[in-house]
JSON list of C-alpha atoms in Angstrom, two decimals:
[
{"chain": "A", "resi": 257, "resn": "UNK", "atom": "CA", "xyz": [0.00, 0.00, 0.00]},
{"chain": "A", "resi": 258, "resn": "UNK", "atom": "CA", "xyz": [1.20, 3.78, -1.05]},
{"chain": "A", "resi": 259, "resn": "UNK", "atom": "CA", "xyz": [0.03, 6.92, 0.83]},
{"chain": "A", "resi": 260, "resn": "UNK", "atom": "CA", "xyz": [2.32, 9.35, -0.98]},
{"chain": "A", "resi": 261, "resn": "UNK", "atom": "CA", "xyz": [4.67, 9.79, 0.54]},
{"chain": "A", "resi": 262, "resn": "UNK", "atom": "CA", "xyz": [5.28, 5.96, 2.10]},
{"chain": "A", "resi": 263, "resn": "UNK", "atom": "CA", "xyz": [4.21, 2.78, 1.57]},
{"chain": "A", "resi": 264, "resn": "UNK", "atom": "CA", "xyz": [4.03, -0.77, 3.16]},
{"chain": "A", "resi": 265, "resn": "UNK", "atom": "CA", "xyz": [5.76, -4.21, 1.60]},
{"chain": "A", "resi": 266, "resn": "UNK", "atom": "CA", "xyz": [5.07, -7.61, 1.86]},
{"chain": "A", "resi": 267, "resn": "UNK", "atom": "CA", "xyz": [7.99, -9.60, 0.64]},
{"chain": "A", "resi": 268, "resn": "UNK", "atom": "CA", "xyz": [8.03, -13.60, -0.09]},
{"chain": "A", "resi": 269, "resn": "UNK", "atom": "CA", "xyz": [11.42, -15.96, -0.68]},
{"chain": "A", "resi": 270, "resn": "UNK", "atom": "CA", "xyz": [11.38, -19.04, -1.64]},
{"chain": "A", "resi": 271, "resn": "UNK", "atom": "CA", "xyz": [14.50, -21.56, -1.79]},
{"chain": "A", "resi": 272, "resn": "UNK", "atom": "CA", "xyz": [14.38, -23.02, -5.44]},
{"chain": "A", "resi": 273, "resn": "UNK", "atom": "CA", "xyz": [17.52, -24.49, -5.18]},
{"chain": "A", "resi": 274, "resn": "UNK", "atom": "CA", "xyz": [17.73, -28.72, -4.05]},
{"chain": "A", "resi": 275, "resn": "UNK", "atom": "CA", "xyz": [19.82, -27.85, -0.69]},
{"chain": "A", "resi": 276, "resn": "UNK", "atom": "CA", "xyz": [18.97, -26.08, 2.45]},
{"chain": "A", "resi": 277, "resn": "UNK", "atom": "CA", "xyz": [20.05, -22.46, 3.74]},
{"chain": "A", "resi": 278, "resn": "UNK", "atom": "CA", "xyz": [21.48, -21.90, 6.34]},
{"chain": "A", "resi": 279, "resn": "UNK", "atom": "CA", "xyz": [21.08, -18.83, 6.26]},
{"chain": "A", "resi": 280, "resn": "UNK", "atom": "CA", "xyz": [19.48, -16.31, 3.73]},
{"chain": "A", "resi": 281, "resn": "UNK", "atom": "CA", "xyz": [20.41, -12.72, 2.68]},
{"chain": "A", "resi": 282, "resn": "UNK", "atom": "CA", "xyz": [18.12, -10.39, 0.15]},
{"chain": "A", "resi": 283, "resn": "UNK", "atom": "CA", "xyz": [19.99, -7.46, -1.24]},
{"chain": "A", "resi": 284, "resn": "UNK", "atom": "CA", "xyz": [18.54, -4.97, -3.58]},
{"chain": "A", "resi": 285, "resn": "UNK", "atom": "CA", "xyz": [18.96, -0.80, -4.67]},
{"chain": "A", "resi": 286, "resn": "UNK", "atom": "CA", "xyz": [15.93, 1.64, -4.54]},
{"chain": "A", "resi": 287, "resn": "UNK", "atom": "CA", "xyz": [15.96, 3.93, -7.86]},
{"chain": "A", "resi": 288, "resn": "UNK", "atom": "CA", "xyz": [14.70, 6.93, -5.94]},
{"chain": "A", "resi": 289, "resn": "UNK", "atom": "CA", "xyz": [14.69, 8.26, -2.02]},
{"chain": "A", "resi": 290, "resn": "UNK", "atom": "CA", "xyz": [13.02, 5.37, -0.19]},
{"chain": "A", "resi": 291, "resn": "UNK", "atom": "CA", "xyz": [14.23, 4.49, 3.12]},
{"chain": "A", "resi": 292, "resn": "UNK", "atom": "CA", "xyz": [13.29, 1.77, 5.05]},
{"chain": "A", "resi": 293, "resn": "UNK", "atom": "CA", "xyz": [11.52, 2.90, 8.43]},
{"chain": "A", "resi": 294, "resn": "UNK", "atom": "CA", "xyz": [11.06, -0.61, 9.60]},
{"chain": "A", "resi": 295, "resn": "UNK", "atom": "CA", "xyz": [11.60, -4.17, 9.16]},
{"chain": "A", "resi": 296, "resn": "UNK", "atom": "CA", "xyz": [10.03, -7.60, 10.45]},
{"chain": "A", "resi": 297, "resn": "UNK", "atom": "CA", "xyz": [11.04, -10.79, 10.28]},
{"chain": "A", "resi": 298, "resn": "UNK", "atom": "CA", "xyz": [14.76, -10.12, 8.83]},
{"chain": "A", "resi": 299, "resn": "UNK", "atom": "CA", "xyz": [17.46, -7.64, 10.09]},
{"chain": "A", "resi": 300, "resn": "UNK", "atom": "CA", "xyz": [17.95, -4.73, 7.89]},
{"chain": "A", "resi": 301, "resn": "UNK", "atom": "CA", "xyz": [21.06, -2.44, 6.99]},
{"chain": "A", "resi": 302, "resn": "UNK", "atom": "CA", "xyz": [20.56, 0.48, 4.31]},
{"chain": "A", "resi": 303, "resn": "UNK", "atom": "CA", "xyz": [23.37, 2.61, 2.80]},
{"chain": "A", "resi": 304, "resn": "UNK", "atom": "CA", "xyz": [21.98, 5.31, 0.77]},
{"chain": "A", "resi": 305, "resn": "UNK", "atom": "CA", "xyz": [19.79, 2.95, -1.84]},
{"chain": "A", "resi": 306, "resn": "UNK", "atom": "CA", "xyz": [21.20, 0.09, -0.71]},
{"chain": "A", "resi": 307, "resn": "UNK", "atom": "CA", "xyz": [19.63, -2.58, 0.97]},
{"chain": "A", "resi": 308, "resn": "UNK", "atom": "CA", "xyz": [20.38, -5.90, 2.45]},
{"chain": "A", "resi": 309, "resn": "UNK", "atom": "CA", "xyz": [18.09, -7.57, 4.57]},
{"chain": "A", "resi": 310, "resn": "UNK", "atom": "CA", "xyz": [19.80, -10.93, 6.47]},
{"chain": "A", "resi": 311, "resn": "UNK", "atom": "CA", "xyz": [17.51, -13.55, 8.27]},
{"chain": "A", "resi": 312, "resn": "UNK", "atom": "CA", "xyz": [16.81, -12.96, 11.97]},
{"chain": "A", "resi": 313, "resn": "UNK", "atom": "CA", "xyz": [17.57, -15.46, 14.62]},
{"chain": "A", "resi": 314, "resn": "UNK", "atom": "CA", "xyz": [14.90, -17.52, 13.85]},
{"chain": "A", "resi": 315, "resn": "UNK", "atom": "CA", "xyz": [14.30, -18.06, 10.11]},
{"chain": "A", "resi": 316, "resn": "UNK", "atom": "CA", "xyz": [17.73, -18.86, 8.77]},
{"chain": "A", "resi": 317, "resn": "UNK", "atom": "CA", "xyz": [17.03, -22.09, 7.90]},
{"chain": "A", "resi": 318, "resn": "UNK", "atom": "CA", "xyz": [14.82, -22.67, 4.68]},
{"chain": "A", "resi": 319, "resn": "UNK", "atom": "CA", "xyz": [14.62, -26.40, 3.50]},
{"chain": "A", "resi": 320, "resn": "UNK", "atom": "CA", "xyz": [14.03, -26.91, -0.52]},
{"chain": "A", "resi": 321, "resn": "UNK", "atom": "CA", "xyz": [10.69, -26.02, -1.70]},
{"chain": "A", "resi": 322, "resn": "UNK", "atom": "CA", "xyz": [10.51, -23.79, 1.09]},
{"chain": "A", "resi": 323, "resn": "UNK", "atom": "CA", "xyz": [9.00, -19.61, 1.76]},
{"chain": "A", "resi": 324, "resn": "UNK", "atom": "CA", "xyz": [9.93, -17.07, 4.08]},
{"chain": "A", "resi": 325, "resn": "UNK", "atom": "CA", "xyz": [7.83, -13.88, 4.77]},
{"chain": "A", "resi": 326, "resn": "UNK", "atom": "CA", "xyz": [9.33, -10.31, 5.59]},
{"chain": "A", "resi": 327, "resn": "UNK", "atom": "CA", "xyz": [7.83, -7.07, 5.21]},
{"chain": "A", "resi": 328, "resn": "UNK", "atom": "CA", "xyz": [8.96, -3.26, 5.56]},
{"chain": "A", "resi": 329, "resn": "UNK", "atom": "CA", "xyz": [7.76, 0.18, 5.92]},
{"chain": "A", "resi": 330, "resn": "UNK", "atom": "CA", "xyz": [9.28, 2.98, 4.09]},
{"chain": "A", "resi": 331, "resn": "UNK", "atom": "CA", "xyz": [9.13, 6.44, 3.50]},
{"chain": "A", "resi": 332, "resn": "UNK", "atom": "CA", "xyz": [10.20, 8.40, 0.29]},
{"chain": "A", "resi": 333, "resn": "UNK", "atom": "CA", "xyz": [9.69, 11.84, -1.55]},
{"chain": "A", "resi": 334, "resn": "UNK", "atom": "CA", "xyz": [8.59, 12.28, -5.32]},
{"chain": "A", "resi": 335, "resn": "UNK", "atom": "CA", "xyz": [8.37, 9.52, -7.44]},
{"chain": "A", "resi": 336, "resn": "UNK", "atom": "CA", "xyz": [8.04, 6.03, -5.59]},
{"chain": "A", "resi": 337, "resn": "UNK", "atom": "CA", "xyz": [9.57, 3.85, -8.63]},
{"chain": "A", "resi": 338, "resn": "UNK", "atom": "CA", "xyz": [10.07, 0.05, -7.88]},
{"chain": "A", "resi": 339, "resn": "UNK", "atom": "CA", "xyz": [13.72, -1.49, -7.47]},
{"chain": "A", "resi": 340, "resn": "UNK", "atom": "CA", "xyz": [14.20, -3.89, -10.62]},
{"chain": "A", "resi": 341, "resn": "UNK", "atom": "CA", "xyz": [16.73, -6.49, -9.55]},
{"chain": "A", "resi": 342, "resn": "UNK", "atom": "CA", "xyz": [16.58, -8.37, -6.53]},
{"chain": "A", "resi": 343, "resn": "UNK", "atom": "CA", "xyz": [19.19, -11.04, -5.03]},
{"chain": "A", "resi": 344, "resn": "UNK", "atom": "CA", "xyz": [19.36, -13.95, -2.39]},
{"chain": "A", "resi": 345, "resn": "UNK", "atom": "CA", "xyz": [22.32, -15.31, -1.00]},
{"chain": "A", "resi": 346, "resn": "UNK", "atom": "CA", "xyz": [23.73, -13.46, -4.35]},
{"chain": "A", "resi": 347, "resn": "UNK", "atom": "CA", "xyz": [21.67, -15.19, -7.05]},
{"chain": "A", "resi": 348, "resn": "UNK", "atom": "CA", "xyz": [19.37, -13.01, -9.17]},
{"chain": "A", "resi": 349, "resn": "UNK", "atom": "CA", "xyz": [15.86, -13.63, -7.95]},
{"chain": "A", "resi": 350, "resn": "UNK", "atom": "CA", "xyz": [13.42, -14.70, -10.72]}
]
């Protein structure tokens, strides 16, 4: 949901690959001013448009086949355009 001037994300991984993580990181680079005002169910870092969001304590493990849930607020200015590349554990997300 957008207001304007910040909206709300809902955010689903799933492991594709045949083995189990142990462990999960989603990175990915806002085109325009957003910033992350808070996170749930990962632990988030931002450096300008940069983000990477790591599992918390409890999620890290994902088993084949498997989905995690996160979700963020954020604020921004102007345009609200979307990020177009996102990655886990440094594969490009499909």
């Amino acid at each position: 949901s957008d207001w304007g001037s910040g909206f709300v994300a809902n955010v689903t991984i799933t492991n594709r690959s045949a083995s189990a993580w142990n462990g999960w990181t989603l990175a990915w680079t806002f085109p325009g001013t957003q910033r992350i005002a808070n996170l749930w169910n990962g632990v988030v870092s931002q450096a300008g448009q940069a983000v990477t969001v790591r599992n918390a304590p409890y999620n890290g493990q994902v088993s084949p086949g498997a989905s995690i849930s996160l979700g963020f607020q954020s604020t921004y200015s102007g345009a609200n355009p979307r990020p177009t590349m996102f990655t886990v554990n440094g594969a490009v997300c499909q």
